[in-house]
XYZ file of C-alpha atoms in Angstrom:
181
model
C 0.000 0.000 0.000
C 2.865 2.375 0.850
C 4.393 2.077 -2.400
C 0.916 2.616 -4.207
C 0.641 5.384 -2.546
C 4.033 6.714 -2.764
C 3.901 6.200 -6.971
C 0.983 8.236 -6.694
C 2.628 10.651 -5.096
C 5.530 11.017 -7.195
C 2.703 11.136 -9.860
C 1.267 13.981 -8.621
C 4.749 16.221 -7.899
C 6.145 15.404 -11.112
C 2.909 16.393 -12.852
C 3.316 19.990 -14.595
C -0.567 21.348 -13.562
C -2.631 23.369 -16.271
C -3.652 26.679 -15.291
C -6.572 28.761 -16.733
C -5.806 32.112 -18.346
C -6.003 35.228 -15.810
C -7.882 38.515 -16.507
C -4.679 39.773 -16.976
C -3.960 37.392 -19.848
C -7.891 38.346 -20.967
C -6.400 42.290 -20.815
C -3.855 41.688 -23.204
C -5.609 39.468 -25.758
C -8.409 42.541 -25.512
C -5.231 44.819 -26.829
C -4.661 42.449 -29.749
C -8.004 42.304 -30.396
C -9.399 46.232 -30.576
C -6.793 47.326 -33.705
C -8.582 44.350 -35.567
C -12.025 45.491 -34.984
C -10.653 48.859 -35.725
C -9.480 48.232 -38.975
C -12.723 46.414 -39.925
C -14.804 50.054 -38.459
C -16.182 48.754 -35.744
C -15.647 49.569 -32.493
C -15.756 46.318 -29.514
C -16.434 46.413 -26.399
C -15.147 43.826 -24.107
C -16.938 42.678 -20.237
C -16.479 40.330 -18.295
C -19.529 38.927 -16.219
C -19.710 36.903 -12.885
C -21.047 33.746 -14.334
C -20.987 29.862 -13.107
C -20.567 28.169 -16.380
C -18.630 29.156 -19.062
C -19.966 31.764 -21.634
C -19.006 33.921 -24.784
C -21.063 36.007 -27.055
C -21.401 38.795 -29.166
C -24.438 41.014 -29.530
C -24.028 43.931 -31.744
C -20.181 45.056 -31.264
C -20.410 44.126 -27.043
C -18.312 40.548 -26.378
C -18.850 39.502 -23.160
C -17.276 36.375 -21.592
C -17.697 34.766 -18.176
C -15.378 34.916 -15.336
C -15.537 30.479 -16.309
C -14.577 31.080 -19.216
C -10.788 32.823 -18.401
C -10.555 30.208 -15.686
C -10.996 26.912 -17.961
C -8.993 28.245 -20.775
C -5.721 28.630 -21.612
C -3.964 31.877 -23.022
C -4.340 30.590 -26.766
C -7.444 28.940 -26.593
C -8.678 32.337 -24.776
C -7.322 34.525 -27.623
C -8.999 32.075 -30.023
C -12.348 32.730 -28.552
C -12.130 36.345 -28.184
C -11.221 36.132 -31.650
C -13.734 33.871 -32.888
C -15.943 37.038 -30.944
C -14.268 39.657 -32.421
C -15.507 37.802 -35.977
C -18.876 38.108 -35.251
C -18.827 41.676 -34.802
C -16.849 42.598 -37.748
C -18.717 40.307 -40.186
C -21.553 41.979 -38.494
C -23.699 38.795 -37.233
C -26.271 40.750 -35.415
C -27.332 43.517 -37.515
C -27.580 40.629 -40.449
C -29.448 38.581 -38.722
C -31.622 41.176 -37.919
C -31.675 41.952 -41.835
C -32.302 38.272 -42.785
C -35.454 38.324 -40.013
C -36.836 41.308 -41.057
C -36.966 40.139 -44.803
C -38.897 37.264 -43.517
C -41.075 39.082 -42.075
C -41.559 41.549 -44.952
C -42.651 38.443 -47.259
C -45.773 38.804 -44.841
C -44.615 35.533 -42.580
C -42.759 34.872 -39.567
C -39.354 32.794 -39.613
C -39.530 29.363 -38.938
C -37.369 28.003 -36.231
C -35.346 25.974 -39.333
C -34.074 29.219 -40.867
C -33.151 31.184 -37.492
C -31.399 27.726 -36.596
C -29.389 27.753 -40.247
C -28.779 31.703 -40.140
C -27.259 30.545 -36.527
C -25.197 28.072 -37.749
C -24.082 29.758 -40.798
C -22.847 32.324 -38.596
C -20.809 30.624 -36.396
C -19.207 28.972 -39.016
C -18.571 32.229 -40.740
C -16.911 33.405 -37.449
C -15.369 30.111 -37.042
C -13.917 30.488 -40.082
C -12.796 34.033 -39.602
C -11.271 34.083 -36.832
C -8.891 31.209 -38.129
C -8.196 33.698 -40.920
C -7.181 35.945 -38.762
C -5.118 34.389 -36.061
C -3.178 32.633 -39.081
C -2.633 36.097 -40.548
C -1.471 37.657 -36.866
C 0.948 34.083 -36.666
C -1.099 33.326 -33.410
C -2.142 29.171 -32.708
C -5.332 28.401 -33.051
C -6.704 26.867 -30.378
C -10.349 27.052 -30.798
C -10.956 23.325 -31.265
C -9.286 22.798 -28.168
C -11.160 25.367 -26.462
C -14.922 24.252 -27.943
C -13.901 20.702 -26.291
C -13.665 22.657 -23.022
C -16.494 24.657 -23.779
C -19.067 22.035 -24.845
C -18.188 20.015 -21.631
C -21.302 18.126 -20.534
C -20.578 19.499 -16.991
C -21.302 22.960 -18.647
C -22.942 22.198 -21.841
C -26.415 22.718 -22.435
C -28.340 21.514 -25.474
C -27.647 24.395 -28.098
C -30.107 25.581 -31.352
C -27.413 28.358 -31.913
C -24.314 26.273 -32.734
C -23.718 23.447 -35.098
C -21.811 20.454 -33.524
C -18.668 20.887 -32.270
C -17.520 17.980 -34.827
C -18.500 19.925 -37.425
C -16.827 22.820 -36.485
C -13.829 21.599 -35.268
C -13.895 19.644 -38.815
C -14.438 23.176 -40.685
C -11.307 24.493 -38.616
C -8.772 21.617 -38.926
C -9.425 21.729 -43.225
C -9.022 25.218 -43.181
C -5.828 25.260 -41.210
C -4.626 22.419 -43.892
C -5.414 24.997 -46.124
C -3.611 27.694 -44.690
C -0.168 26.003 -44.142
């Protein structure tokens, strides 16, 4: 029993732990982040909520992540969210999709739950795609498949009509970083 526990020991010292990002790591990615949305003429904001679970979205310009998320993730795969973020706002996600419901609504119908759940997923392969673009063309790792794995956790995952499977997407990303080297 004493050497069981002993090799588990040594286990556990010689083990390198994995720490999450810090806000201060958050701060910095924010820095990289602003002259892209710049270029594109938009102008992001950046909060950081209180939150149990692990969160990121865009609305408009505003990203907001959780405190959950900084903790789970590391520096790359934190960057590669905030990027996959900054996408949505430059490509202009919500103001579209406000465009594609309106047009919907203008042929004298409402949408059906089918096309807001493919204007969703187009969309977040759009940013998906994006944000690859763009961490390839500021030579930073993408990490986003790593980080969706994290993300889509079934200790904080919830059943999602905004995002296509992770599979796919992490699919998407791996052929277009084939692509790109």
């Amino acid at each position: 029993m004493k050497t069981i526990y002993r090799l588990i020991m040594i286990g556990l010292l010689l083990t390198l732990p994995t720490y999450g990002a810090t806000l201060q790591d958050l701060d910095n990615i924010v820095n990289l982040a602003r002259p892209v949305c710049n270029e594109h003429k938009v102008i992001c904001t950046f909060k950081v909520i209180d939150f149990p679970r692990p969160l990121a979205y865009t609305r408009y310009n505003n990203i907001t992540l959780s405190n959950k998320t900084v903790e789970i993730l590391t520096e790359d795969e934190l960057r590669s969210v905030v990027f996959h973020e900054v996408a949505h706002a430059v490509l202009r996600h919500s103001t579209v999709g406000q465009q594609y419901i309106l047009s919907i609504y203008n042929k004298g119908r409402q949408p059906t739950q089918d096309e807001l759940k493919a204007y969703r997923h187009k969309a977040e392969m759009d940013a998906d795609s994006y944000s690859a673009l763009l961490l390839f063309q500021y030579g930073y790792a993408n990490k986003l498949p790593e980080a969706l794995l994290k993300l889509s956790n079934k200790k904080y995952s919830e059943e999602s009509l905004t995002h296509p499977s992770d599979r796919d997407r992490i699919n998407n990303i791996r052929n277009l970083q084939r692509i790109l080297k």
